[in-house]
mmCIF file of N, CA and C in Angstrom:
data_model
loop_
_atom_site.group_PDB
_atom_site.id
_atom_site.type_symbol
_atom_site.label_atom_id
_atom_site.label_comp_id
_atom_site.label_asym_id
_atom_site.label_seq_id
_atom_site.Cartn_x
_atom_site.Cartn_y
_atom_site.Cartn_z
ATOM 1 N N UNK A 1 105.291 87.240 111.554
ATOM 2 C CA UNK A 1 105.037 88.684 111.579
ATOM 3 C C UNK A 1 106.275 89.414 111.069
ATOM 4 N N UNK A 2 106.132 90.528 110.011
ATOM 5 C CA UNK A 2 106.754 91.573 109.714
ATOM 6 C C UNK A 2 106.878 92.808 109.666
ATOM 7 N N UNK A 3 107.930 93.589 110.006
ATOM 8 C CA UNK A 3 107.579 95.073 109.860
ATOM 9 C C UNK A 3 108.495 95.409 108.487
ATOM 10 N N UNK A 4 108.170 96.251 107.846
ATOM 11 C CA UNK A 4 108.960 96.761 106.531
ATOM 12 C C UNK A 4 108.891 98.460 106.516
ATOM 13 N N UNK A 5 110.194 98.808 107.060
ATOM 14 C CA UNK A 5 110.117 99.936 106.838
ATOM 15 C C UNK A 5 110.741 100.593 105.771
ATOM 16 N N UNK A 6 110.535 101.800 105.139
ATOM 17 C CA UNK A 6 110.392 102.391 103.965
ATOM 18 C C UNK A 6 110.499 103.833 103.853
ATOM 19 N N UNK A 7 110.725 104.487 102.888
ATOM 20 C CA UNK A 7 111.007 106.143 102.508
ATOM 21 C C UNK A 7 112.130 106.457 102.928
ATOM 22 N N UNK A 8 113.200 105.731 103.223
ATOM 23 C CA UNK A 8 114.228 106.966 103.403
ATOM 24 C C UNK A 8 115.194 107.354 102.162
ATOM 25 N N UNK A 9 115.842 108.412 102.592
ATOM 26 C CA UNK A 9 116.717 108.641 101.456
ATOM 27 C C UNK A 9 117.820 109.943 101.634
ATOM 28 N N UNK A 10 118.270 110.410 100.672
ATOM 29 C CA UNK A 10 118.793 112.020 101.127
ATOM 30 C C UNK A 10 118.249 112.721 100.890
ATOM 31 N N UNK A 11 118.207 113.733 101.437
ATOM 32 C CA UNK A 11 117.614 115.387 101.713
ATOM 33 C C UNK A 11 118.408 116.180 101.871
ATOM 34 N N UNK A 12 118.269 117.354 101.581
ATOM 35 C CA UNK A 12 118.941 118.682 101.751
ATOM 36 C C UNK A 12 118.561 119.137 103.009
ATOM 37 N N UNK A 13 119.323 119.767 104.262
ATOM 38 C CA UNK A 13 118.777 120.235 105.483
ATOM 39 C C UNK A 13 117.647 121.338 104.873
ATOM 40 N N UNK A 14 116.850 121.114 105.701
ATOM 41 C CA UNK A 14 115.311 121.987 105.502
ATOM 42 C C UNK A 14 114.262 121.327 105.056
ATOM 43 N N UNK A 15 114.442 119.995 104.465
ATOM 44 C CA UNK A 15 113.680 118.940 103.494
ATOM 45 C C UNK A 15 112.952 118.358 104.602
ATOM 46 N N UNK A 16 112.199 117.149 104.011
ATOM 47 C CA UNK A 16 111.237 116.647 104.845
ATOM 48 C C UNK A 16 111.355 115.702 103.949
ATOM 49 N N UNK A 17 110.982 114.516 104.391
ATOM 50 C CA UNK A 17 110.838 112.832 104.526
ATOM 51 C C UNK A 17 109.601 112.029 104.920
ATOM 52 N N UNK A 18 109.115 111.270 104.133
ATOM 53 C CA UNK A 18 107.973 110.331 105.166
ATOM 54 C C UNK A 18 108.352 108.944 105.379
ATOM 55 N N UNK A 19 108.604 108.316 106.519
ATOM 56 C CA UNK A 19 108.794 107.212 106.942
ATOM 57 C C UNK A 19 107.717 106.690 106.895
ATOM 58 N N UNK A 20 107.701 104.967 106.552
ATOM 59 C CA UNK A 20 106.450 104.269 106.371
ATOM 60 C C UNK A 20 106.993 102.926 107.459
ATOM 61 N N UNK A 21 105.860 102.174 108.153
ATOM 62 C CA UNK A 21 106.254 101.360 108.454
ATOM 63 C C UNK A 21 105.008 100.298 108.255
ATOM 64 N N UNK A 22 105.065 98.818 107.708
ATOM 65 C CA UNK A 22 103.826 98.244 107.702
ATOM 66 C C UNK A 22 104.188 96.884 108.320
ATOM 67 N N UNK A 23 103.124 96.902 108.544
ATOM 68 C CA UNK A 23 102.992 95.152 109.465
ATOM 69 C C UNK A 23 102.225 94.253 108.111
ATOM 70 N N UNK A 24 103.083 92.718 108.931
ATOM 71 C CA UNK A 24 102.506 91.691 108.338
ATOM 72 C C UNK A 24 102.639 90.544 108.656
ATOM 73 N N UNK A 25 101.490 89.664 108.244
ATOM 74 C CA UNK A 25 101.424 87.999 108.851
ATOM 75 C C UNK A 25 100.226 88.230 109.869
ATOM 76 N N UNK A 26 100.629 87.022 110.733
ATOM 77 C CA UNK A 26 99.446 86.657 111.863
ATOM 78 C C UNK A 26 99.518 87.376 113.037
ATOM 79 N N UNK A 27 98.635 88.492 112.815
ATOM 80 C CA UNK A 27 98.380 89.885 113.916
ATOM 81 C C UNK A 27 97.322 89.636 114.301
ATOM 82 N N UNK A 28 96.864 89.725 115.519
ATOM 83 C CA UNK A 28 95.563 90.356 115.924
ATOM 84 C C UNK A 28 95.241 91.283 116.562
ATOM 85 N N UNK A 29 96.710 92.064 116.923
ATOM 86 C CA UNK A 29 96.309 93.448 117.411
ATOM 87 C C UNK A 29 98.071 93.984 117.623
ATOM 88 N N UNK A 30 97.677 95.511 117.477
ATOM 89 C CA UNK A 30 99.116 95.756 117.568
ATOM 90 C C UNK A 30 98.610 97.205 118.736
ATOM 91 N N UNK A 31 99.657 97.065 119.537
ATOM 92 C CA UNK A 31 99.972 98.076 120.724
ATOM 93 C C UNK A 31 100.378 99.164 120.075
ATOM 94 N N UNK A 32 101.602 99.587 121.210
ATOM 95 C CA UNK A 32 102.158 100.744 121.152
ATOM 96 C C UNK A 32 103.115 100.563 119.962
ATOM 97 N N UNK A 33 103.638 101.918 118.913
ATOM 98 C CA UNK A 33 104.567 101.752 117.713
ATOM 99 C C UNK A 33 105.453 102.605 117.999
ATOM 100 N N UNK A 34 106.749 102.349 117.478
ATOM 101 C CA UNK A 34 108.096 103.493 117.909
ATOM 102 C C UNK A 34 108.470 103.319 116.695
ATOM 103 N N UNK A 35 109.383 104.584 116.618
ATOM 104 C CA UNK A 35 110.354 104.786 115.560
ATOM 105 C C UNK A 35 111.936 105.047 116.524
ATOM 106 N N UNK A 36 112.539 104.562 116.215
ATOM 107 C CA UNK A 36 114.437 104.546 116.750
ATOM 108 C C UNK A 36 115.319 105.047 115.675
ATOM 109 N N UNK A 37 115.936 105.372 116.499
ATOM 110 C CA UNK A 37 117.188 105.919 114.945
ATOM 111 C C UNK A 37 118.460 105.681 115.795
ATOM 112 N N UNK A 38 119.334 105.291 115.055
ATOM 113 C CA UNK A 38 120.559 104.948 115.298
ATOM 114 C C UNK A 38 121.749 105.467 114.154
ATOM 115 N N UNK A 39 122.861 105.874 114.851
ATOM 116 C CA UNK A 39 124.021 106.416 114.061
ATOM 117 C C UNK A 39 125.335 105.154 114.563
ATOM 118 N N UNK A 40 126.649 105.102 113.978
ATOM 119 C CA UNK A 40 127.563 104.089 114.266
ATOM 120 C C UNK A 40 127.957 105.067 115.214
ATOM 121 N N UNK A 41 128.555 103.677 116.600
ATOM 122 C CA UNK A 41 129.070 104.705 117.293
ATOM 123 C C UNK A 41 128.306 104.776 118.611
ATOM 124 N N UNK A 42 127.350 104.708 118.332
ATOM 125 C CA UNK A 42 125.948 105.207 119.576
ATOM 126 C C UNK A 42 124.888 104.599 119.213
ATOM 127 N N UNK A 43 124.477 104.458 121.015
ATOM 128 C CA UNK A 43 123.019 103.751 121.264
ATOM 129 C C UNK A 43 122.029 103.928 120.559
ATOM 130 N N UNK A 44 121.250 103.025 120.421
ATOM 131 C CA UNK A 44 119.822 103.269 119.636
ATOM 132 C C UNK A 44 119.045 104.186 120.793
ATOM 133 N N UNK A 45 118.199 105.696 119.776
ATOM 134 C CA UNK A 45 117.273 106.305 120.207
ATOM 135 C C UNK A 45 116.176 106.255 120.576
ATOM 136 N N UNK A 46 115.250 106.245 121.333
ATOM 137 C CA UNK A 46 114.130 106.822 120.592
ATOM 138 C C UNK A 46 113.681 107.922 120.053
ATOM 139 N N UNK A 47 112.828 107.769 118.802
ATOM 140 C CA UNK A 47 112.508 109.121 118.681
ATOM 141 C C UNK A 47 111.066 109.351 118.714
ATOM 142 N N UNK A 48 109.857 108.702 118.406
ATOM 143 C CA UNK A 48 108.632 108.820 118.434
ATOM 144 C C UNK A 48 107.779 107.218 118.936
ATOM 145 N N UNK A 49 106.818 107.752 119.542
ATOM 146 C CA UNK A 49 106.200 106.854 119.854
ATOM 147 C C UNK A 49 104.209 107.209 119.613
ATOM 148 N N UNK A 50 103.264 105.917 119.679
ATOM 149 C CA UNK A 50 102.353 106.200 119.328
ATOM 150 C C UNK A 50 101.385 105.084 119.879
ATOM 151 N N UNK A 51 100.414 105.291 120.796
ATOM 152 C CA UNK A 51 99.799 104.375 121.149
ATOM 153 C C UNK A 51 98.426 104.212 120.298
ATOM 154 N N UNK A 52 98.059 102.553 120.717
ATOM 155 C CA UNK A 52 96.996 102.125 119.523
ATOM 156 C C UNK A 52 96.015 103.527 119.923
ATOM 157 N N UNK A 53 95.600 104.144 120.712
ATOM 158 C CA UNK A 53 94.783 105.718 120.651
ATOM 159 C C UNK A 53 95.027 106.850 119.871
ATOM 160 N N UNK A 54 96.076 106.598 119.781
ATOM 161 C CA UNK A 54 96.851 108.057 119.332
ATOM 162 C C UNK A 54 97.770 108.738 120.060
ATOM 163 N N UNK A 55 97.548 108.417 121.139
ATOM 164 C CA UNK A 55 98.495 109.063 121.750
ATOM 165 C C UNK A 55 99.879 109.338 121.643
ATOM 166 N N UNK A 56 100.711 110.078 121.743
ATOM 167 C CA UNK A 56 101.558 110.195 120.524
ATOM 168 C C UNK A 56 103.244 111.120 121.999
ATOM 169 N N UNK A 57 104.205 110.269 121.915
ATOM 170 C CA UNK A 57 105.222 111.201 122.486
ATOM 171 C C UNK A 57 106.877 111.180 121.599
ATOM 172 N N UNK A 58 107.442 112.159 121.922
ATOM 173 C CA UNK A 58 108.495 112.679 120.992
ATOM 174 C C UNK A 58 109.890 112.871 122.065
ATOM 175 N N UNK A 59 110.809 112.184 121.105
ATOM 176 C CA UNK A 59 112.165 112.773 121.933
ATOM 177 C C UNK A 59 112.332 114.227 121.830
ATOM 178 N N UNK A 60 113.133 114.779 122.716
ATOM 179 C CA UNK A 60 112.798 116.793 122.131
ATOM 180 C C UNK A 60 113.758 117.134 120.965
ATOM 181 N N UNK A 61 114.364 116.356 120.958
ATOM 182 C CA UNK A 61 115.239 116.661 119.486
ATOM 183 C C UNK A 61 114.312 116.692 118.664
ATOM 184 N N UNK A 62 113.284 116.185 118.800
ATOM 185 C CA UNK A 62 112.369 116.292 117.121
ATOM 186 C C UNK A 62 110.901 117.010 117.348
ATOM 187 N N UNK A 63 110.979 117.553 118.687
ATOM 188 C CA UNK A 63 109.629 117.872 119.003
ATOM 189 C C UNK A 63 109.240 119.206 118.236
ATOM 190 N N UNK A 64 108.235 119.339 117.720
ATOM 191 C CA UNK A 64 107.732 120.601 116.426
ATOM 192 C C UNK A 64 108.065 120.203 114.953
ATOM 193 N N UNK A 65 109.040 118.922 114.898
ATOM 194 C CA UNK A 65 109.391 118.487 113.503
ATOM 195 C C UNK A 65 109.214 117.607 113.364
ATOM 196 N N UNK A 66 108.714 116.482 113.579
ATOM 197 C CA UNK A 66 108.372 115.720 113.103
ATOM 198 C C UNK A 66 106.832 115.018 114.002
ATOM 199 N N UNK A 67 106.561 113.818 113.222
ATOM 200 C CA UNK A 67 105.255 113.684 113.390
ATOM 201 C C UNK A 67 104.557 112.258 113.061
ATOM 202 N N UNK A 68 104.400 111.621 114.420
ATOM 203 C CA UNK A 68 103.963 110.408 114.384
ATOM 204 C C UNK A 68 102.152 110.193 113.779
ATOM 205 N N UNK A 69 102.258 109.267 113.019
ATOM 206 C CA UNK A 69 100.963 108.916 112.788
ATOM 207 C C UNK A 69 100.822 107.179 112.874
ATOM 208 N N UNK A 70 99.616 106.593 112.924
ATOM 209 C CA UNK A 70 99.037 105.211 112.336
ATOM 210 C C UNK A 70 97.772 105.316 111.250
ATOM 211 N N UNK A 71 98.159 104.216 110.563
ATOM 212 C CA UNK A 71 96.641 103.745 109.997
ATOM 213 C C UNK A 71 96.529 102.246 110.980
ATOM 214 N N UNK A 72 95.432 102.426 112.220
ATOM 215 C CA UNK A 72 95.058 101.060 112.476
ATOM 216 C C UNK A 72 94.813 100.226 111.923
ATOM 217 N N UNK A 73 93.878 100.378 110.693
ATOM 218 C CA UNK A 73 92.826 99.469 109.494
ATOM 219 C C UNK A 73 93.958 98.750 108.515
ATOM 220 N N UNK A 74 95.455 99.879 108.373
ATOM 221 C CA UNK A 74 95.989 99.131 107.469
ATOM 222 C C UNK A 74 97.684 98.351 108.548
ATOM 223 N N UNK A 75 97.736 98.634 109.829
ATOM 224 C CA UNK A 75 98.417 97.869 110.313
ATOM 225 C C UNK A 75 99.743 98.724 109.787
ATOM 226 N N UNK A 76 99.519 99.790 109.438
ATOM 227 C CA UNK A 76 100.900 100.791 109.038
ATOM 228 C C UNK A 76 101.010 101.889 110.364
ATOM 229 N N UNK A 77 101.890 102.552 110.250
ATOM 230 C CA UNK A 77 102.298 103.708 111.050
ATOM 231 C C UNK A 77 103.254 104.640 109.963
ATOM 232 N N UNK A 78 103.869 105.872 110.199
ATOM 233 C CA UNK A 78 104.193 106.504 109.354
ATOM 234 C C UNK A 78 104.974 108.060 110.438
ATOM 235 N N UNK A 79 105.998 108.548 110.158
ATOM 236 C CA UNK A 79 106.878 109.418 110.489
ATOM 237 C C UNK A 79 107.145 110.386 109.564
ATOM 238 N N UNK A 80 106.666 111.655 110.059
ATOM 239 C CA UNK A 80 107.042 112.761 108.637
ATOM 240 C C UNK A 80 108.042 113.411 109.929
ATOM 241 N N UNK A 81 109.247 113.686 108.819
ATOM 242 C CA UNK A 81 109.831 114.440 108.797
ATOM 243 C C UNK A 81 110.343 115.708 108.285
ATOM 244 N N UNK A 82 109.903 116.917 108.998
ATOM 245 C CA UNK A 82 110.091 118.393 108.374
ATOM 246 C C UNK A 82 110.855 118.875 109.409
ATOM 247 N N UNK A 83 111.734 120.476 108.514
ATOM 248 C CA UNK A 83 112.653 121.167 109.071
ATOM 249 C C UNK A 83 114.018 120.128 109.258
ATOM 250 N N UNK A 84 114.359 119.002 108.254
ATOM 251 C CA UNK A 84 115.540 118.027 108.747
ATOM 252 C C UNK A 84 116.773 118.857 108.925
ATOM 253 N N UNK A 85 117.046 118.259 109.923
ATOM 254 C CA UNK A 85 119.125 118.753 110.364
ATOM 255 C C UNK A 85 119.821 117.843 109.663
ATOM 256 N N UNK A 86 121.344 118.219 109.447
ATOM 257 C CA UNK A 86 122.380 116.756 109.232
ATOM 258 C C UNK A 86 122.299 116.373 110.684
ATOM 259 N N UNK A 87 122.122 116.647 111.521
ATOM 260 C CA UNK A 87 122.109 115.541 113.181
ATOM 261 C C UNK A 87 120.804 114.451 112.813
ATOM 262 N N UNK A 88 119.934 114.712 112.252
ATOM 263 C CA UNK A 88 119.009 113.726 112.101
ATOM 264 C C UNK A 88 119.455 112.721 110.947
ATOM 265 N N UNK A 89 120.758 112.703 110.654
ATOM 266 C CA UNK A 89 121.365 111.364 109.659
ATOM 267 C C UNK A 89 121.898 110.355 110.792
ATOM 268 N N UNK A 90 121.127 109.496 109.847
ATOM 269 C CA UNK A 90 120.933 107.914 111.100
ATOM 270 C C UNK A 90 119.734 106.861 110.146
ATOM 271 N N UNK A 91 120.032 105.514 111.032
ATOM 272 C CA UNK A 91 119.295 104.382 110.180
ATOM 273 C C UNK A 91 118.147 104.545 111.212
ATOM 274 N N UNK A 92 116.984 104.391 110.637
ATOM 275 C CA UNK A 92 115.755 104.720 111.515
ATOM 276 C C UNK A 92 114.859 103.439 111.753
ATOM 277 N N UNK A 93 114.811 102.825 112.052
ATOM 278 C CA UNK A 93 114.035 101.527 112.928
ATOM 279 C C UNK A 93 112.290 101.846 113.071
ATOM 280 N N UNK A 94 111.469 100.919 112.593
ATOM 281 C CA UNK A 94 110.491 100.819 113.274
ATOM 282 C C UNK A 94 110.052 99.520 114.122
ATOM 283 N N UNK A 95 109.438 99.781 115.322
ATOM 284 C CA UNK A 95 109.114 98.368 116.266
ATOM 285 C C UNK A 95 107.915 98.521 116.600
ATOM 286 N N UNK A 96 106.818 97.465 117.031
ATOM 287 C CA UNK A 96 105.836 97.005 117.461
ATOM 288 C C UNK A 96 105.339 95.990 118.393
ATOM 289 N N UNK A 97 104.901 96.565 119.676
ATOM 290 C CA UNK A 97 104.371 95.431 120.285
ATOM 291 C C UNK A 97 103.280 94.793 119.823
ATOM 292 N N UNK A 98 103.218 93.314 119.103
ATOM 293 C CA UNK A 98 102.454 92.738 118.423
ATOM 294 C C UNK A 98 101.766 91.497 118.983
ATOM 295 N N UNK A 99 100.154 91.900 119.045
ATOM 296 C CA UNK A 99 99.741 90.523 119.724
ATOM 297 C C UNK A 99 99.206 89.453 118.216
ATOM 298 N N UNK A 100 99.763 88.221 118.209
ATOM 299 C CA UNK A 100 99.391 87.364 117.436
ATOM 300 C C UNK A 100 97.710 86.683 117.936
ATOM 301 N N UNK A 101 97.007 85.662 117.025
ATOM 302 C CA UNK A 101 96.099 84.817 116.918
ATOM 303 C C UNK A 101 95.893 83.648 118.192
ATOM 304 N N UNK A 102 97.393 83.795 118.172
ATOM 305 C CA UNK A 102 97.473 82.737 119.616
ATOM 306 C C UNK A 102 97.911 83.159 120.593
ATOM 307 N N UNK A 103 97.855 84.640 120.729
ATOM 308 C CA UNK A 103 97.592 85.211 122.071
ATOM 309 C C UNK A 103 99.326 85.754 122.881
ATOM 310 N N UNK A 104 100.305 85.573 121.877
ATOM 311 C CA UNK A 104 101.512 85.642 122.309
ATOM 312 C C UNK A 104 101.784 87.071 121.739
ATOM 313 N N UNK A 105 102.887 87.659 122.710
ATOM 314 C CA UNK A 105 102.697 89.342 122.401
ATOM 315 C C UNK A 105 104.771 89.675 122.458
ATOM 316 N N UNK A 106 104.719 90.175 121.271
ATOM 317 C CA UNK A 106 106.244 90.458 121.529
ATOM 318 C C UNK A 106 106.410 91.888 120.832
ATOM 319 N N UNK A 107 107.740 92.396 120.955
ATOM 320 C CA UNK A 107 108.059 93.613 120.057
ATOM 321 C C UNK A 107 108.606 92.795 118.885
ATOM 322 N N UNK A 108 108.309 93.414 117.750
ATOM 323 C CA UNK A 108 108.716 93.139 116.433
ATOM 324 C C UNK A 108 109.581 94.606 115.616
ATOM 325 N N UNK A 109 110.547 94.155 115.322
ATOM 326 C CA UNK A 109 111.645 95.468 114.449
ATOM 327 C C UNK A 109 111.494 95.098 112.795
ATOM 328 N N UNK A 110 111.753 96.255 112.584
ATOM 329 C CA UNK A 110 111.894 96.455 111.043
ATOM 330 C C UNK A 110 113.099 96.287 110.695
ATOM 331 N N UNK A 111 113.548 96.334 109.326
ATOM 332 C CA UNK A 111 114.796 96.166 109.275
ATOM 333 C C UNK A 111 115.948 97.824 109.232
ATOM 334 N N UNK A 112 115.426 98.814 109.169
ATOM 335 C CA UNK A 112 115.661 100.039 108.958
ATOM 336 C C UNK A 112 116.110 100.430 107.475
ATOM 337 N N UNK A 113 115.853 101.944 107.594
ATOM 338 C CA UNK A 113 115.625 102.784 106.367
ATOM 339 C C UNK A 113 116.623 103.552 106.924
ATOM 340 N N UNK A 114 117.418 104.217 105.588
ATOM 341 C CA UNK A 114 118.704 105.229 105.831
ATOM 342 C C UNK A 114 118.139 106.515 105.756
ATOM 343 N N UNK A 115 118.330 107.423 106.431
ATOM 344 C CA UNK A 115 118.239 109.211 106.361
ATOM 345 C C UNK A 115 119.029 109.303 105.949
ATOM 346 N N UNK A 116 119.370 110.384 105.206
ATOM 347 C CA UNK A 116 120.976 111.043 104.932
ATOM 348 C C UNK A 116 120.696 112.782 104.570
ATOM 349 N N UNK A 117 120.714 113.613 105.700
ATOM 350 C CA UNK A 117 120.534 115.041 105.420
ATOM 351 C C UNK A 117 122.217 115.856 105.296
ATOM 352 N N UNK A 118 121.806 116.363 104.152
ATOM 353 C CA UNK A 118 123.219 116.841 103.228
ATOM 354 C C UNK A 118 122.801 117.474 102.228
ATOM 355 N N UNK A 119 123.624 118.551 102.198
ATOM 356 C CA UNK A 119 124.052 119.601 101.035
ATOM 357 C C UNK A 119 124.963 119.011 100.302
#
């Protein structure tokens, strides 16, 4: 199993971003999905989370700006980011609790994608 996460880059504060994250290999169901962000220096965050429903919760640093989604069918999830700060520069992580074929269930990480909000 893999996660590959994707879209980051630089932005100008005020810009917006879409984070992609996709799964792959031997899945047969995937749980709850997070996005983390991390800067050097300091603990990994959370910042969004999203259950296989939808259900959907936010650290408040990002709450009104950004915005968790999934595609169940395609085993992706996805993070838009609007209204970006330079505080939101950080390597951004996606993870998954992933149940395999043979019934074994773990979190799986991506390798992370860079933000970089700057003038």
């Amino acid at each position: 199993v893999q996660l590959q996460a994707s879209g980051g880059g630089l932005v100008q504060p005020g810009g917006s971003l879409r984070l992609s994250c996709a799964a792959s290999g031997s899945i047969d169901s995937i749980d709850n999905m997070h996005w983390y962000r991390q800067t050097p220096g300091k603990p990994r965050e959370l910042v969004a989370t999203i259950t296989r429903g939808g259900n959907t919760n936010y650290a408040d640093s990002v709450k009104g700006r950004f915005t968790i989604s999934r595609d169940n069918a395609k085993n992706t999830m996805f993070l838009q980011m609007n209204s970006l700060e330079p505080e939101d520069t950080a390597v951004y992580y996606c993870s998954a609790l992933i149940t395999t074929p043979w019934g074994r269930e773990l979190y799986y990480w991506g390798q992370g994608t860079q933000v970089t909000v700057s003038s």
